PDB file of C-alpha atoms and ligand atoms in Angstrom:
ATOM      1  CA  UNK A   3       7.538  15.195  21.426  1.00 66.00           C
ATOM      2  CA  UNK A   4       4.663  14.897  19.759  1.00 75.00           C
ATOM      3  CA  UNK A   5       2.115  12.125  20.705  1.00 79.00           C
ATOM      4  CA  UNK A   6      -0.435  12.456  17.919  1.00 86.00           C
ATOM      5  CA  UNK A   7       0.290  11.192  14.292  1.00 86.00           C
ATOM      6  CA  UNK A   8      -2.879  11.091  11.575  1.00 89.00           C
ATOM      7  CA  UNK A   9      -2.614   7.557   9.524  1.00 90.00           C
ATOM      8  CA  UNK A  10      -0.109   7.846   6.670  1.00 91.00           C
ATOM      9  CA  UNK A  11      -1.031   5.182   4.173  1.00 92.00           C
ATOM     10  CA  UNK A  12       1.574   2.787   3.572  1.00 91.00           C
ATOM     11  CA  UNK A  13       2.037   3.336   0.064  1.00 92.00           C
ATOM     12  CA  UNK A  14       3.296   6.822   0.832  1.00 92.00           C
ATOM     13  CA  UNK A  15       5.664   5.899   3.426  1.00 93.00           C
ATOM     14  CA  UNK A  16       6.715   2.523   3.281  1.00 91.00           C
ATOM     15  CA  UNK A  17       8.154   3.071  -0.787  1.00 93.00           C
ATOM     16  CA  UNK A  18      10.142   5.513   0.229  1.00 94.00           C
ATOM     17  CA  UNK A  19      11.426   3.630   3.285  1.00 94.00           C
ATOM     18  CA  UNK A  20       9.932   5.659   5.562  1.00 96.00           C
ATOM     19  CA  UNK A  21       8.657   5.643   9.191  1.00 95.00           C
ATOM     20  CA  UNK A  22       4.879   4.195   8.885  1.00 95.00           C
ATOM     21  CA  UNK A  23       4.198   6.854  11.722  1.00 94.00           C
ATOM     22  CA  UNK A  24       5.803  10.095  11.436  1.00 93.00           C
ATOM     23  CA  UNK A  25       6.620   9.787   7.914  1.00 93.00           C
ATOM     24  CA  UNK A  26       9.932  11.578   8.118  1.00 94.00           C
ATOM     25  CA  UNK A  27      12.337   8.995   9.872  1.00 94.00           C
ATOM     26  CA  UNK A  28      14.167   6.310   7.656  1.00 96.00           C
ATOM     27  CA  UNK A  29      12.606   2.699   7.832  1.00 95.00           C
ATOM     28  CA  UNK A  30      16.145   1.126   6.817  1.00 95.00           C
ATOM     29  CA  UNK A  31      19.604   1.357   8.219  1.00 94.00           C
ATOM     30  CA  UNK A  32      21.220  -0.481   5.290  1.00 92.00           C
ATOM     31  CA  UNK A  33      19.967  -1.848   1.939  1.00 93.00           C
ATOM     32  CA  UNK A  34      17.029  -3.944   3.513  1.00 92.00           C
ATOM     33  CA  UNK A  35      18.455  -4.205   6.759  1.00 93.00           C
ATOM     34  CA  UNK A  36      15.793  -2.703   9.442  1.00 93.00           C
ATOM     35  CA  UNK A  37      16.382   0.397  12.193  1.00 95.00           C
ATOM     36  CA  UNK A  38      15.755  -0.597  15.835  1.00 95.00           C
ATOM     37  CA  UNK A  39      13.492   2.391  15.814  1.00 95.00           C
ATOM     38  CA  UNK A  40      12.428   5.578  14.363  1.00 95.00           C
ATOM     39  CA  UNK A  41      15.152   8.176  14.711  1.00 95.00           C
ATOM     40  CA  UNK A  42      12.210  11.229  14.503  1.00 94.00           C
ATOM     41  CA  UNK A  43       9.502   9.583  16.723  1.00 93.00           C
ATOM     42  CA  UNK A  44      10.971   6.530  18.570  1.00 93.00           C
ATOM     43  CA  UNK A  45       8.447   4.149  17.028  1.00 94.00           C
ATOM     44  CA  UNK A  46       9.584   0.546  17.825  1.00 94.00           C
ATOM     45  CA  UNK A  47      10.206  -1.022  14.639  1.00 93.00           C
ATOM     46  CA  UNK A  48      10.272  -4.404  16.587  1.00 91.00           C
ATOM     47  CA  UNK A  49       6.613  -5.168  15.330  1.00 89.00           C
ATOM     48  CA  UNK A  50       7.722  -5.404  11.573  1.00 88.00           C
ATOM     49  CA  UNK A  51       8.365  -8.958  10.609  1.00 85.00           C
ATOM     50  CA  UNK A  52       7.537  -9.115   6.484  1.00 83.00           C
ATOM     51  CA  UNK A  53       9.763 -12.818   6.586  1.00 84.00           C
ATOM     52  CA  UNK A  54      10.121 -13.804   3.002  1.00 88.00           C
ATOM     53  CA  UNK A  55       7.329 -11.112   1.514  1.00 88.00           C
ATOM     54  CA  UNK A  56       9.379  -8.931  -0.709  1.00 89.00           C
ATOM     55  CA  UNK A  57      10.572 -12.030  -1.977  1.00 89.00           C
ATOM     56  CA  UNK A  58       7.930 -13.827  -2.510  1.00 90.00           C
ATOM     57  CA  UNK A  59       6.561 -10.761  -4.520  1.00 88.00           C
ATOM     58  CA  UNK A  60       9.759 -10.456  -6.761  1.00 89.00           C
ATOM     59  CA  UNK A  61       9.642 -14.130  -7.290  1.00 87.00           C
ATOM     60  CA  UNK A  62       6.094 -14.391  -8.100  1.00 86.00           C
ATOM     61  CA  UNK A  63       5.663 -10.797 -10.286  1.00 86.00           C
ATOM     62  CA  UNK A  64       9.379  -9.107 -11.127  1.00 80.00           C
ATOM     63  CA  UNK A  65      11.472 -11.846 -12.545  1.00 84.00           C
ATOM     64  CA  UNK A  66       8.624 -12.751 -15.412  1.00 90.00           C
ATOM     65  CA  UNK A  67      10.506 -10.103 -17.415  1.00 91.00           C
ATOM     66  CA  UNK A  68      13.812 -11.808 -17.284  1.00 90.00           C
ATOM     67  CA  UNK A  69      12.404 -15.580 -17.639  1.00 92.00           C
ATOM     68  CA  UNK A  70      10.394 -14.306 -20.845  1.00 94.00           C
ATOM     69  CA  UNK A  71      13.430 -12.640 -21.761  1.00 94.00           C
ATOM     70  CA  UNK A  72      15.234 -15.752 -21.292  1.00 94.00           C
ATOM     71  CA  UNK A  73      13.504 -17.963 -23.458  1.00 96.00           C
ATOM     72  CA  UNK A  74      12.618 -15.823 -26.015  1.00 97.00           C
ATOM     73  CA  UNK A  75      16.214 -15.546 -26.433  1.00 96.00           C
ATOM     74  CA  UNK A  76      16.447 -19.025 -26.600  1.00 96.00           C
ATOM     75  CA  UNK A  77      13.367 -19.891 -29.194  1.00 97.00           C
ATOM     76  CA  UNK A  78      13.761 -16.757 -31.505  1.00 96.00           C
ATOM     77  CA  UNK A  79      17.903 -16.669 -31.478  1.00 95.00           C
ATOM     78  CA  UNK A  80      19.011 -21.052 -29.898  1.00 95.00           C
ATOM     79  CA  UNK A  81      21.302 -18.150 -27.778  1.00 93.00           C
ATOM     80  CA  UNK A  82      24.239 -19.518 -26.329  1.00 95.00           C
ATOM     81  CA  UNK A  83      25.009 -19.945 -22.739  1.00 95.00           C
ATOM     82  CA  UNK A  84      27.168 -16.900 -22.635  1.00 96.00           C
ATOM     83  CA  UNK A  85      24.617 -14.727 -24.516  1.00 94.00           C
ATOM     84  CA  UNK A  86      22.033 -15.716 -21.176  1.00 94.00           C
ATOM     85  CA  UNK A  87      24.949 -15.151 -18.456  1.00 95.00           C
ATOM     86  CA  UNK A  88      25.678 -12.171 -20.266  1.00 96.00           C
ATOM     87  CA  UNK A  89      22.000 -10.642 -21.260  1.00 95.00           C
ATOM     88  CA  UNK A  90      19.852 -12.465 -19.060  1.00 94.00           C
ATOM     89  CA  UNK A  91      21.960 -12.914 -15.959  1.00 93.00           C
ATOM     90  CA  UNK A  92      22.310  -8.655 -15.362  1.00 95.00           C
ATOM     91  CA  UNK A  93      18.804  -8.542 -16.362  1.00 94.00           C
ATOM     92  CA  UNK A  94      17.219 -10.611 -14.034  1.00 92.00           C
ATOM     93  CA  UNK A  95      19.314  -8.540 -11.819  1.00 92.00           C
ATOM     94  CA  UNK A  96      18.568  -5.069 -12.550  1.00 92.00           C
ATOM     95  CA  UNK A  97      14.721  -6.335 -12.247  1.00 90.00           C
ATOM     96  CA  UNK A  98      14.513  -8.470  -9.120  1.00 90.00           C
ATOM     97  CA  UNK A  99      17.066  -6.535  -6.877  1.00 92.00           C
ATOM     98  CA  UNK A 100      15.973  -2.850  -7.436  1.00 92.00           C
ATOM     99  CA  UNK A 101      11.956  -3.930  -5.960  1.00 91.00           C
ATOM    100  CA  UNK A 102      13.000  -5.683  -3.083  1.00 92.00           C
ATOM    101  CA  UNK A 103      13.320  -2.765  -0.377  1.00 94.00           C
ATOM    102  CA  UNK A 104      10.414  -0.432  -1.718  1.00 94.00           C
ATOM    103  CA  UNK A 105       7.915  -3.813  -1.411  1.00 93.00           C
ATOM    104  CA  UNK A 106       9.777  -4.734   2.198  1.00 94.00           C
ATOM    105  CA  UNK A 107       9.020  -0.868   3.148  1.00 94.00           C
ATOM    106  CA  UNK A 108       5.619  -1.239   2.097  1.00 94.00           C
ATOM    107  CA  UNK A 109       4.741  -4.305   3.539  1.00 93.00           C
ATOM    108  CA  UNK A 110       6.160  -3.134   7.511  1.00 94.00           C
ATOM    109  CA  UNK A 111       4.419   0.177   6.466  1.00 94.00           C
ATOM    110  CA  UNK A 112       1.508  -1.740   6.090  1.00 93.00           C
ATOM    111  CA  UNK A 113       1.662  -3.857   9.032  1.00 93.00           C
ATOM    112  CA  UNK A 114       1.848  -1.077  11.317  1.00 93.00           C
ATOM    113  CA  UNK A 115      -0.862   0.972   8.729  1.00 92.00           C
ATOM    114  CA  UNK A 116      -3.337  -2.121   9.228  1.00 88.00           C
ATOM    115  CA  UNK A 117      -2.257  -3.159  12.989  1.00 86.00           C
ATOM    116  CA  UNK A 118      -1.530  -6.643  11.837  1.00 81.00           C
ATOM    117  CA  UNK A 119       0.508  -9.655  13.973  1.00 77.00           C
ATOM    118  CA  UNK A 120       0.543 -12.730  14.284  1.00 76.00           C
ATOM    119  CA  UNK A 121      -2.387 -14.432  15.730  1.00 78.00           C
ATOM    120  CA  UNK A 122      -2.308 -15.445  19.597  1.00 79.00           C
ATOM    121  CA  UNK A 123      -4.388 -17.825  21.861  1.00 83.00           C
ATOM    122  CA  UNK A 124      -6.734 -15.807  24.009  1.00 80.00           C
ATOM    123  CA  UNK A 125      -8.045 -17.574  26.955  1.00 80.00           C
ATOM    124  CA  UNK A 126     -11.522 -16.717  27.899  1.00 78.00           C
ATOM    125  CA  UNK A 127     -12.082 -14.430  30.182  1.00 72.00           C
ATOM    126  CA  UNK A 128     -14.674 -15.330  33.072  1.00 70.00           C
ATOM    127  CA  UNK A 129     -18.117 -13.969  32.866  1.00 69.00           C
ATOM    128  CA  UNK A 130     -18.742 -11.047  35.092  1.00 60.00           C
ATOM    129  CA  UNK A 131     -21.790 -10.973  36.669  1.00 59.00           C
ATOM    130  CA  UNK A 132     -24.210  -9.215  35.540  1.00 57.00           C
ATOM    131  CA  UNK A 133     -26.084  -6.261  37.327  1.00 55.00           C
ATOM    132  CA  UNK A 134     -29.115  -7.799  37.937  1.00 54.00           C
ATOM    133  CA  UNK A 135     -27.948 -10.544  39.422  1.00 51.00           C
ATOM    134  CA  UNK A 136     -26.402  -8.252  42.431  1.00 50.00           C
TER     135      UNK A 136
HETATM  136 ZN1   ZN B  24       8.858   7.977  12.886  1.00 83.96          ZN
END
């Protein structure tokens, strides 16, 4: 097996859902449900924890579409509620859903890309003496 792997950057793997290492194995086991590990190179996928990020992105930058779409119904047209359920409602799904497991495979991509974790308490360590001191 090989024990080597040059950096892939994460935009290369982790929007196509794939492993931040090798590059070939699959990052996802369902629609943003995660593998246990890599099935090409093993890598432990136990270090990917993106919580609420692809959210947060879709919230913040992919529904704007559907809310301007929304109201501009609503000031240009007064469009009835079933004209929103009916336009808006698939809308806002066809552009929230559809961005959530590319951004969630770029953000683990990117945690393993840019070694990041959560911070941890590191007690000091004592001071070794120092050689002239011997
Ligand atoms: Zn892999």
């Amino acid at each position: 097996m090989q024990t080597e792997w040059s950096p892939i950057p994460p935009t290369t793997t982790g929007l196509r859902g794939r492993c931040p290492r090798c590059g070939q194995g699959h990052i996802f086991n369902g629609f943003l449900k995660m593998r246990p590990e890599c099935e090409v190179c093993g890598l432990d996928y136990g270090f990917a924890d993106p919580a609420d990020g692809p959210a947060f992105f879709v919230i913040c930058f992919a529904c704007v579409p559907s809310v301007l779409l929304g109201v501009w119904l609503e000031v240009q047209y007064s469009a009835p509620l079933w004209v929103q359920l009916l336009v808006t409602g698939p809308f806002m799904l066809a552009t929230c859903i559809p961005p959530l497991r590319p951004l969630k495979g770029w953000l683990v991509a990117s945690q393993y890309f840019y070694k990041a974790e959560e911070g941890k308490l590191v007690s000091p360590s004592p001071i070794a003496p120092s050689s002239s001191e011997r």
